[in-house]
mmCIF file of C-alpha atoms in Angstrom:
data_model
loop_
_atom_site.group_PDB
_atom_site.id
_atom_site.type_symbol
_atom_site.label_atom_id
_atom_site.label_comp_id
_atom_site.label_asym_id
_atom_site.label_seq_id
_atom_site.Cartn_x
_atom_site.Cartn_y
_atom_site.Cartn_z
ATOM 1 C CA MET W 1 0.000 0.000 0.000
ATOM 2 C CA ALA W 2 1.286 3.450 -0.934
ATOM 3 C CA GLN W 3 2.697 5.541 1.894
ATOM 4 C CA ASP W 4 1.554 9.113 2.553
ATOM 5 C CA VAL W 5 4.831 10.483 1.223
ATOM 6 C CA GLU W 6 4.331 8.526 -1.999
ATOM 7 C CA ILE W 7 0.794 9.838 -2.426
ATOM 8 C CA ALA W 8 2.066 13.387 -1.914
ATOM 9 C CA ALA W 9 4.802 12.734 -4.457
ATOM 10 C CA MET W 10 2.226 11.407 -6.936
ATOM 11 C CA ARG W 11 0.196 14.589 -6.633
ATOM 12 C CA ARG W 12 3.371 16.558 -7.290
ATOM 13 C CA ALA W 13 4.106 14.323 -10.295
ATOM 14 C CA LEU W 14 0.640 15.098 -11.676
ATOM 15 C CA GLU W 15 1.392 18.819 -11.362
ATOM 16 C CA LEU W 16 4.619 18.266 -13.272
ATOM 17 C CA ALA W 17 2.839 16.194 -15.914
ATOM 18 C CA ALA W 18 0.448 19.065 -16.651
ATOM 19 C CA ARG W 19 3.437 21.185 -17.728
ATOM 20 C CA GLY W 20 3.941 18.950 -20.755
ATOM 21 C CA PRO W 21 2.189 19.490 -24.088
ATOM 22 C CA ALA W 22 -1.236 17.927 -24.503
ATOM 23 C CA SER W 23 -0.943 16.183 -27.847
ATOM 24 C CA ARG W 24 0.002 12.849 -29.431
ATOM 25 C CA ASN W 25 2.053 11.797 -26.409
ATOM 26 C CA PRO W 26 0.751 11.456 -22.854
ATOM 27 C CA GLN W 27 1.511 14.077 -20.243
ATOM 28 C CA VAL W 28 3.644 12.278 -17.653
ATOM 29 C CA GLY W 29 5.426 13.429 -14.512
ATOM 30 C CA ALA W 30 7.886 11.654 -12.223
ATOM 31 C CA VAL W 31 9.375 12.177 -8.766
ATOM 32 C CA ILE W 32 12.323 10.208 -7.372
ATOM 33 C CA LEU W 33 12.215 9.654 -3.597
ATOM 34 C CA SER W 34 15.029 8.557 -1.310
ATOM 35 C CA ALA W 35 14.577 5.616 1.038
ATOM 36 C CA ASP W 36 13.650 8.052 3.815
ATOM 37 C CA GLY W 37 11.098 9.920 1.673
ATOM 38 C CA ARG W 38 13.097 12.946 0.528
ATOM 39 C CA THR W 39 12.613 14.228 -3.019
ATOM 40 C CA LEU W 40 15.805 13.585 -4.963
ATOM 41 C CA ALA W 41 14.715 14.666 -8.433
ATOM 42 C CA GLU W 42 11.711 15.590 -10.570
ATOM 43 C CA GLY W 43 10.961 15.340 -14.265
ATOM 44 C CA TRP W 44 8.254 15.493 -16.904
ATOM 45 C CA HIS W 45 7.797 14.694 -20.565
ATOM 46 C CA ARG W 46 8.198 17.723 -22.827
ATOM 47 C CA GLY W 47 6.952 16.241 -26.084
ATOM 48 C CA ALA W 48 7.662 13.720 -28.833
ATOM 49 C CA GLY W 49 11.328 12.771 -29.119
ATOM 50 C CA THR W 50 12.301 14.224 -25.731
ATOM 51 C CA PRO W 51 13.231 12.123 -22.673
ATOM 52 C CA HIS W 52 10.297 10.507 -20.906
ATOM 53 C CA ALA W 53 9.485 11.749 -17.412
ATOM 54 C CA GLU W 54 11.357 8.971 -15.615
ATOM 55 C CA VAL W 55 14.511 9.478 -17.662
ATOM 56 C CA ASP W 56 14.233 13.255 -17.292
ATOM 57 C CA ALA W 57 14.097 12.876 -13.499
ATOM 58 C CA LEU W 58 16.979 10.394 -13.417
ATOM 59 C CA SER W 59 19.107 12.752 -15.520
ATOM 60 C CA HIS W 60 19.220 15.194 -12.602
ATOM 61 C CA LEU W 61 20.967 12.647 -10.372
ATOM 62 C CA PRO W 62 24.616 11.587 -10.321
ATOM 63 C CA GLU W 63 25.502 8.050 -11.353
ATOM 64 C CA GLY W 64 24.202 5.698 -8.681
ATOM 65 C CA GLY W 65 22.086 8.457 -7.135
ATOM 66 C CA ALA W 66 18.840 6.543 -7.631
ATOM 67 C CA ARG W 67 20.058 3.237 -6.197
ATOM 68 C CA GLY W 68 17.517 2.001 -3.647
ATOM 69 C CA ALA W 69 15.170 4.904 -4.441
ATOM 70 C CA THR W 70 11.456 4.946 -5.264
ATOM 71 C CA ALA W 71 10.237 6.276 -8.602
ATOM 72 C CA VAL W 72 6.746 7.795 -8.461
ATOM 73 C CA VAL W 73 5.283 8.095 -11.980
ATOM 74 C CA THR W 74 1.852 9.144 -13.226
ATOM 75 C CA LEU W 75 1.762 6.493 -15.997
ATOM 76 C CA GLU W 76 3.062 2.914 -15.997
ATOM 77 C CA PRO W 77 6.669 3.067 -17.269
ATOM 78 C CA CYS W 78 6.846 2.161 -20.945
ATOM 79 C CA ASN W 79 8.369 -1.136 -22.018
ATOM 80 C CA HIS W 80 9.194 -0.521 -25.667
ATOM 81 C CA THR W 81 11.670 1.305 -27.879
ATOM 82 C CA GLY W 82 10.277 4.187 -29.917
ATOM 83 C CA ARG W 83 12.052 7.491 -30.398
ATOM 84 C CA THR W 84 13.511 6.834 -26.960
ATOM 85 C CA GLY W 85 14.379 3.638 -25.109
ATOM 86 C CA PRO W 86 12.206 1.796 -22.580
ATOM 87 C CA CYS W 87 11.800 3.564 -19.272
ATOM 88 C CA THR W 88 11.660 0.174 -17.544
ATOM 89 C CA GLU W 89 15.260 -0.535 -18.536
ATOM 90 C CA ALA W 90 16.393 2.937 -17.452
ATOM 91 C CA LEU W 91 14.830 2.451 -14.026
ATOM 92 C CA ILE W 92 16.307 -1.033 -13.628
ATOM 93 C CA ALA W 93 19.760 0.171 -14.700
ATOM 94 C CA ALA W 94 19.543 3.078 -12.232
ATOM 95 C CA GLY W 95 18.981 0.629 -9.369
ATOM 96 C CA VAL W 96 15.524 1.872 -8.387
ATOM 97 C CA SER W 97 14.064 -0.547 -5.824
ATOM 98 C CA ARG W 98 10.395 0.519 -5.959
ATOM 99 C CA VAL W 99 8.088 2.037 -8.587
ATOM 100 C CA VAL W 100 4.726 3.573 -7.741
ATOM 101 C CA TYR W 101 2.509 4.587 -10.658
ATOM 102 C CA ALA W 102 -1.035 5.828 -11.155
ATOM 103 C CA LEU W 103 -2.422 4.528 -14.420
ATOM 104 C CA ASP W 104 -1.815 1.420 -16.518
ATOM 105 C CA ASP W 105 -0.560 2.180 -20.027
ATOM 106 C CA PRO W 106 -3.304 1.067 -22.463
ATOM 107 C CA GLY W 107 -0.897 0.636 -25.382
ATOM 108 C CA GLU W 108 -0.328 -2.862 -26.762
ATOM 109 C CA THR W 109 3.365 -2.199 -27.405
ATOM 110 C CA GLU W 110 4.037 0.322 -24.629
ATOM 111 C CA GLY W 111 2.233 -1.581 -21.850
ATOM 112 C CA GLY W 112 3.634 -4.349 -19.695
ATOM 113 C CA GLY W 113 6.134 -2.154 -17.895
ATOM 114 C CA ALA W 114 4.950 -3.222 -14.455
ATOM 115 C CA ARG W 115 5.500 -6.903 -15.296
ATOM 116 C CA ARG W 116 8.983 -6.191 -16.637
ATOM 117 C CA LEU W 117 9.953 -4.264 -13.507
ATOM 118 C CA ALA W 118 8.579 -6.953 -11.195
ATOM 119 C CA ALA W 119 10.471 -9.630 -13.120
ATOM 120 C CA ALA W 120 13.664 -7.662 -12.450
ATOM 121 C CA GLY W 121 12.975 -7.666 -8.707
ATOM 122 C CA VAL W 122 11.575 -4.134 -8.446
ATOM 123 C CA ASP W 123 8.692 -3.656 -6.005
ATOM 124 C CA VAL W 124 5.805 -2.246 -8.044
ATOM 125 C CA GLU W 125 2.497 -0.687 -7.010
ATOM 126 C CA GLY W 126 -0.079 0.757 -9.411
ATOM 127 C CA GLY W 127 -3.384 2.584 -9.054
ATOM 128 C CA VAL W 128 -2.156 5.388 -6.776
ATOM 129 C CA CYS W 129 -4.189 8.586 -7.391
ATOM 130 C CA VAL W 130 -5.628 6.820 -10.417
ATOM 131 C CA ASP W 131 -8.720 9.049 -10.679
ATOM 132 C CA GLU W 132 -6.636 12.217 -10.840
ATOM 133 C CA ALA W 133 -4.349 10.686 -13.455
ATOM 134 C CA ARG W 134 -7.287 9.465 -15.521
ATOM 135 C CA ALA W 135 -8.830 12.942 -15.486
ATOM 136 C CA LEU W 136 -5.573 14.446 -16.774
ATOM 137 C CA LEU W 137 -5.074 11.840 -19.487
ATOM 138 C CA ALA W 138 -8.705 11.213 -20.499
ATOM 139 C CA PRO W 139 -8.313 12.635 -24.035
ATOM 140 C CA TRP W 140 -5.111 10.709 -24.670
ATOM 141 C CA ILE W 141 -6.598 7.475 -23.310
ATOM 142 C CA ALA W 142 -9.712 7.826 -25.472
ATOM 143 C CA SER W 143 -7.579 8.437 -28.532
ATOM 144 C CA ARG W 144 -5.422 5.376 -27.854
ATOM 145 C CA LEU W 145 -8.328 3.048 -27.127
ATOM 146 C CA ARG W 146 -10.650 4.198 -29.919
ATOM 147 C CA GLY W 147 -8.175 4.864 -32.706
ATOM 148 C CA ARG W 148 -9.422 8.399 -33.335
ATOM 149 C CA PRO W 149 -9.039 11.834 -31.777
ATOM 150 C CA HIS W 150 -10.751 12.722 -28.521
ATOM 151 C CA VAL W 151 -13.748 14.837 -29.547
ATOM 152 C CA THR W 152 -15.238 17.544 -27.318
ATOM 153 C CA LEU W 153 -18.514 19.156 -28.331
ATOM 154 C CA LYS W 154 -19.128 22.686 -27.091
ATOM 155 C CA TRP W 155 -22.319 24.663 -27.302
ATOM 156 C CA ALA W 156 -23.991 27.589 -25.569
ATOM 157 C CA GLN W 157 -27.691 27.384 -24.872
ATOM 158 C CA SER W 158 -30.546 29.088 -23.107
ATOM 159 C CA LEU W 159 -32.208 27.490 -20.122
ATOM 160 C CA ASP W 160 -34.848 26.125 -22.479
ATOM 161 C CA GLY W 161 -32.254 24.470 -24.733
ATOM 162 C CA ARG W 162 -32.045 26.977 -27.594
ATOM 163 C CA ALA W 163 -28.743 27.783 -29.308
ATOM 164 C CA ALA W 164 -30.101 30.790 -31.233
ATOM 165 C CA ALA W 165 -33.151 32.962 -31.686
ATOM 166 C CA ALA W 166 -35.658 32.230 -34.442
ATOM 167 C CA ASP W 167 -33.795 34.554 -36.864
ATOM 168 C CA GLY W 168 -30.524 32.687 -36.268
ATOM 169 C CA THR W 169 -28.813 35.293 -34.080
ATOM 170 C CA SER W 170 -26.836 33.832 -31.184
ATOM 171 C CA GLN W 171 -24.320 36.455 -30.019
ATOM 172 C CA TRP W 172 -24.313 36.475 -27.138
ATOM 173 C CA ILE W 173 -26.301 33.916 -25.175
ATOM 174 C CA THR W 174 -23.661 33.537 -22.484
ATOM 175 C CA GLY W 175 -21.631 36.174 -20.685
ATOM 176 C CA PRO W 176 -17.941 37.158 -20.740
ATOM 177 C CA ALA W 177 -16.807 34.672 -18.078
ATOM 178 C CA ALA W 178 -18.215 31.746 -20.061
ATOM 179 C CA ARG W 179 -16.691 33.035 -23.296
ATOM 180 C CA ALA W 180 -13.287 33.405 -21.626
ATOM 181 C CA ASP W 181 -13.532 29.805 -20.438
ATOM 182 C CA VAL W 182 -14.250 28.683 -24.010
ATOM 183 C CA HIS W 183 -11.133 30.440 -25.305
ATOM 184 C CA ARG W 184 -8.995 28.855 -22.602
ATOM 185 C CA ARG W 185 -10.282 25.431 -23.594
ATOM 186 C CA ARG W 186 -9.732 26.162 -27.285
ATOM 187 C CA ALA W 187 -6.070 26.787 -26.477
ATOM 188 C CA GLU W 188 -5.817 23.340 -24.880
ATOM 189 C CA ALA W 189 -7.065 21.619 -28.058
ATOM 190 C CA ASP W 190 -5.032 20.519 -31.063
ATOM 191 C CA ALA W 191 -7.772 21.408 -33.539
ATOM 192 C CA ILE W 192 -11.019 23.373 -33.615
ATOM 193 C CA LEU W 193 -13.618 21.919 -35.964
ATOM 194 C CA VAL W 194 -16.574 23.577 -37.654
ATOM 195 C CA GLY W 195 -18.725 22.826 -40.683
ATOM 196 C CA THR W 196 -18.905 24.949 -43.807
ATOM 197 C CA GLY W 197 -22.370 26.092 -42.745
ATOM 198 C CA THR W 198 -20.914 27.792 -39.662
ATOM 199 C CA VAL W 199 -18.148 29.396 -41.737
ATOM 200 C CA LEU W 200 -20.654 30.814 -44.231
ATOM 201 C CA ALA W 201 -23.137 31.969 -41.578
ATOM 202 C CA ASP W 202 -20.828 33.342 -38.854
ATOM 203 C CA ASP W 203 -17.360 33.807 -40.449
ATOM 204 C CA PRO W 204 -15.585 32.735 -37.225
ATOM 205 C CA ALA W 205 -11.887 33.411 -36.663
ATOM 206 C CA LEU W 206 -11.462 30.123 -34.718
ATOM 207 C CA THR W 207 -8.658 31.583 -32.629
ATOM 208 C CA ALA W 208 -8.066 31.311 -28.885
ATOM 209 C CA ARG W 209 -7.947 34.779 -27.356
ATOM 210 C CA ASP W 210 -7.566 36.656 -24.102
ATOM 211 C CA GLY W 211 -9.658 39.708 -24.849
ATOM 212 C CA GLU W 212 -8.287 40.911 -28.183
ATOM 213 C CA ALA W 213 -4.875 39.269 -27.738
ATOM 214 C CA LEU W 214 -4.108 35.841 -29.157
ATOM 215 C CA LEU W 215 -3.177 33.195 -26.611
ATOM 216 C CA PRO W 216 0.278 31.625 -27.093
ATOM 217 C CA ARG W 217 -1.134 28.219 -28.076
ATOM 218 C CA GLN W 218 -3.588 28.090 -30.961
ATOM 219 C CA PRO W 219 -5.659 25.147 -32.265
ATOM 220 C CA VAL W 220 -5.476 24.285 -35.943
ATOM 221 C CA PRO W 221 -8.693 25.476 -37.640
ATOM 222 C CA VAL W 222 -10.480 22.648 -39.460
ATOM 223 C CA VAL W 223 -13.506 22.927 -41.741
ATOM 224 C CA ILE W 224 -15.526 19.927 -42.863
ATOM 225 C CA GLY W 225 -18.112 20.044 -45.650
ATOM 226 C CA THR W 226 -18.523 20.136 -49.395
ATOM 227 C CA ARG W 227 -19.294 23.837 -49.868
ATOM 228 C CA PRO W 228 -16.302 26.073 -50.712
ATOM 229 C CA VAL W 229 -14.759 28.257 -48.025
ATOM 230 C CA PRO W 230 -14.565 31.899 -49.166
ATOM 231 C CA ALA W 231 -11.103 33.201 -49.968
ATOM 232 C CA ASP W 232 -11.609 36.115 -47.571
ATOM 233 C CA ALA W 233 -12.941 34.012 -44.667
ATOM 234 C CA ALA W 234 -11.640 35.157 -41.277
ATOM 235 C CA LEU W 235 -10.209 31.725 -40.485
ATOM 236 C CA ARG W 236 -7.792 32.095 -43.407
ATOM 237 C CA ARG W 237 -6.020 34.754 -41.309
ATOM 238 C CA HIS W 238 -5.554 32.283 -38.451
ATOM 239 C CA PRO W 239 -1.950 31.773 -37.187
ATOM 240 C CA HIS W 240 -2.223 28.188 -38.501
ATOM 241 C CA ALA W 241 -3.152 27.456 -42.088
ATOM 242 C CA PRO W 242 -6.713 26.101 -42.087
ATOM 243 C CA LEU W 243 -7.272 22.457 -42.894
ATOM 244 C CA ILE W 244 -10.191 22.082 -45.315
ATOM 245 C CA LEU W 245 -11.763 18.624 -45.482
ATOM 246 C CA PRO W 246 -14.213 18.545 -48.430
ATOM 247 C CA THR W 247 -16.221 15.584 -47.185
ATOM 248 C CA ARG W 248 -19.246 14.670 -45.076
ATOM 249 C CA ASP W 249 -17.667 11.441 -43.876
ATOM 250 C CA LEU W 250 -17.011 12.238 -40.234
ATOM 251 C CA ALA W 251 -15.030 9.085 -39.464
ATOM 252 C CA SER W 252 -12.621 9.664 -42.355
ATOM 253 C CA ALA W 253 -12.261 13.306 -41.339
ATOM 254 C CA LEU W 254 -11.265 12.275 -37.822
ATOM 255 C CA ASP W 255 -8.839 9.734 -39.295
ATOM 256 C CA ALA W 256 -7.244 12.565 -41.279
ATOM 257 C CA LEU W 257 -6.822 14.619 -38.130
ATOM 258 C CA LEU W 258 -5.303 11.675 -36.261
ATOM 259 C CA ASP W 259 -2.845 11.128 -39.132
ATOM 260 C CA ARG W 260 -1.699 14.727 -38.666
ATOM 261 C CA GLY W 261 -1.134 14.227 -34.936
ATOM 262 C CA LEU W 262 -4.208 16.243 -33.943
ATOM 263 C CA HIS W 263 -5.514 14.205 -31.016
ATOM 264 C CA ARG W 264 -7.760 16.677 -29.171
ATOM 265 C CA VAL W 265 -10.559 18.101 -31.293
ATOM 266 C CA PHE W 266 -12.790 20.920 -30.050
ATOM 267 C CA VAL W 267 -16.033 21.131 -32.033
ATOM 268 C CA GLU W 268 -17.933 24.402 -32.361
ATOM 269 C CA GLY W 269 -19.718 23.592 -35.584
ATOM 270 C CA GLY W 270 -23.343 24.277 -34.763
ATOM 271 C CA PRO W 271 -26.249 21.868 -34.114
ATOM 272 C CA GLY W 272 -25.916 20.063 -37.453
ATOM 273 C CA LEU W 273 -22.305 18.963 -37.040
ATOM 274 C CA GLN W 274 -22.606 18.404 -33.288
ATOM 275 C CA SER W 275 -25.680 16.217 -33.734
ATOM 276 C CA ALA W 276 -24.090 14.228 -36.562
ATOM 277 C CA LEU W 277 -21.100 13.408 -34.369
ATOM 278 C CA LEU W 278 -23.392 12.369 -31.526
ATOM 279 C CA ARG W 279 -25.504 10.254 -33.871
ATOM 280 C CA ALA W 280 -22.401 8.486 -35.192
ATOM 281 C CA GLY W 281 -21.010 7.841 -31.702
ATOM 282 C CA LEU W 282 -17.927 9.924 -32.466
ATOM 283 C CA ALA W 283 -18.046 12.296 -29.485
ATOM 284 C CA ASP W 284 -16.412 11.812 -26.090
ATOM 285 C CA GLU W 285 -17.300 14.899 -24.072
ATOM 286 C CA VAL W 286 -19.884 17.686 -23.993
ATOM 287 C CA LEU W 287 -19.371 21.191 -22.669
ATOM 288 C CA ALA W 288 -22.795 22.805 -22.293
ATOM 289 C CA TYR W 289 -22.705 26.489 -21.331
ATOM 290 C CA ILE W 290 -26.185 27.284 -20.002
ATOM 291 C CA ALA W 291 -27.388 30.859 -19.661
ATOM 292 C CA PRO W 292 -30.299 31.848 -17.369
ATOM 293 C CA THR W 293 -32.380 33.100 -20.250
ATOM 294 C CA LEU W 294 -35.377 31.906 -22.272
ATOM 295 C CA ILE W 295 -35.483 32.137 -26.065
ATOM 296 C CA GLY W 296 -38.080 29.681 -27.350
ATOM 297 C CA GLY W 297 -38.478 28.869 -31.006
ATOM 298 C CA PRO W 298 -37.125 26.096 -33.193
ATOM 299 C CA ARG W 299 -33.342 26.505 -32.936
ATOM 300 C CA LEU W 300 -32.374 23.794 -30.464
ATOM 301 C CA ALA W 301 -28.817 23.155 -29.303
ATOM 302 C CA THR W 302 -29.009 19.656 -30.836
ATOM 303 C CA ALA W 303 -31.013 18.182 -33.672
ATOM 304 C CA ASP W 304 -31.617 14.515 -34.516
ATOM 305 C CA ILE W 305 -29.073 12.385 -32.634
ATOM 306 C CA GLY W 306 -30.682 9.048 -33.423
ATOM 307 C CA VAL W 307 -32.939 8.782 -30.382
ATOM 308 C CA ASP W 308 -36.383 7.572 -31.504
ATOM 309 C CA THR W 309 -37.636 6.354 -28.149
ATOM 310 C CA ILE W 310 -36.755 7.083 -24.545
ATOM 311 C CA THR W 311 -34.944 3.774 -24.143
ATOM 312 C CA ASP W 312 -32.428 4.979 -26.759
ATOM 313 C CA GLN W 313 -31.510 8.126 -24.860
ATOM 314 C CA ARG W 314 -27.783 8.832 -24.577
ATOM 315 C CA ARG W 315 -26.820 8.895 -20.916
ATOM 316 C CA LEU W 316 -23.834 11.012 -19.906
ATOM 317 C CA ALA W 317 -21.622 11.007 -16.837
ATOM 318 C CA VAL W 318 -21.285 14.507 -15.380
ATOM 319 C CA SER W 319 -17.663 15.192 -14.453
ATOM 320 C CA ASP W 320 -17.909 18.874 -13.536
ATOM 321 C CA VAL W 321 -20.459 21.597 -12.894
ATOM 322 C CA ARG W 322 -19.294 25.148 -12.301
ATOM 323 C CA ARG W 323 -20.631 28.665 -12.251
ATOM 324 C CA LEU W 324 -19.132 31.185 -14.674
ATOM 325 C CA GLY W 325 -20.547 34.591 -13.881
ATOM 326 C CA ASP W 326 -24.302 34.269 -14.336
ATOM 327 C CA ASP W 327 -23.910 31.147 -16.479
ATOM 328 C CA LEU W 328 -23.480 27.473 -15.707
ATOM 329 C CA LEU W 329 -21.052 25.050 -17.326
ATOM 330 C CA VAL W 330 -21.865 21.335 -17.334
ATOM 331 C CA VAL W 331 -19.067 18.989 -18.429
ATOM 332 C CA ALA W 332 -20.185 15.453 -19.203
ATOM 333 C CA ARG W 333 -18.604 12.347 -20.696
ATOM 334 C CA LEU W 334 -20.362 10.183 -23.225
ATOM 335 C CA GLU W 335 -20.263 6.449 -22.785
ATOM 336 C CA PRO W 336 -19.159 4.416 -25.850
ATOM 337 C CA HIS W 337 -21.936 4.102 -28.428
ATOM 338 C CA ALA W 338 -22.025 0.583 -29.825
ATOM 339 C CA GLU W 339 -22.825 1.614 -33.392
ATOM 340 C CA GLY W 340 -20.152 4.272 -33.565
ATOM 341 C CA GLU W 341 -17.458 2.738 -31.406
ATOM 342 C CA ARG W 342 -14.370 1.855 -33.432
#
């Protein structure tokens, strides 16, 4: 059973992990503890091709400095050779006597690190702070398990479920605090996806901003649909060149994004695109920004999502509810949909 000092070190490792880029590779942090519980070194993974968290932490110690130590890692140490060598072998060579980790690696080639360490005589314990680690790595895990990007649907709605007034106007349903939260979350995504209908109707810039200033990290703007995107569209002035996918095949579009290393997709494409992704079982998370206002009329936040009878309803697991000014944000995870699961 993990000791208190190891649990505290795991929480520190999770803080370190969050410093790494959220993309194709998992965010991982590591802390090396001495036999008496002192922190000897810390490390985290800084992106593809850079040392993994365990190796980064070990690099801060002199030769032999980790002998008899405990390595606390947010993800099961990898057991394969990719751009870098296996972390299991680095830990064994360093003489680490115990490894505590949070989450099992779901990869077929990367997994198995715990077994390799145990076979080498290292004391291994997994599942420490597993819920916190899973929350951090949820998009990466979904991408690995489902073979497609993690897809987050975002919409703003009135209390009675409308995304726009009868004439189509929708700016602004929610207030400035909710809009600021949206921009922060855009900056955490690899790509922001809309349909051509949204481009033609709203001419969105698809940038992540703090007021009028661009945030340092910007998602790649992606447009899906068969209608042409105007040459003077605002998104063509985005810091990243827009990716235009002239198709209505959502699964192939997501495959194209995955091939480009875009693993976290933030969808702001209006009820048509959002509902199509829900209907196909290609969405993982919903962010519903709910304003205390009533609009009425026909323009609902979602359209047909394939629910013909109440027994077909799509149940979600609420992971967060928070107040943003006068508005409410509900964050919910979608369970795998048998028809759309890949």
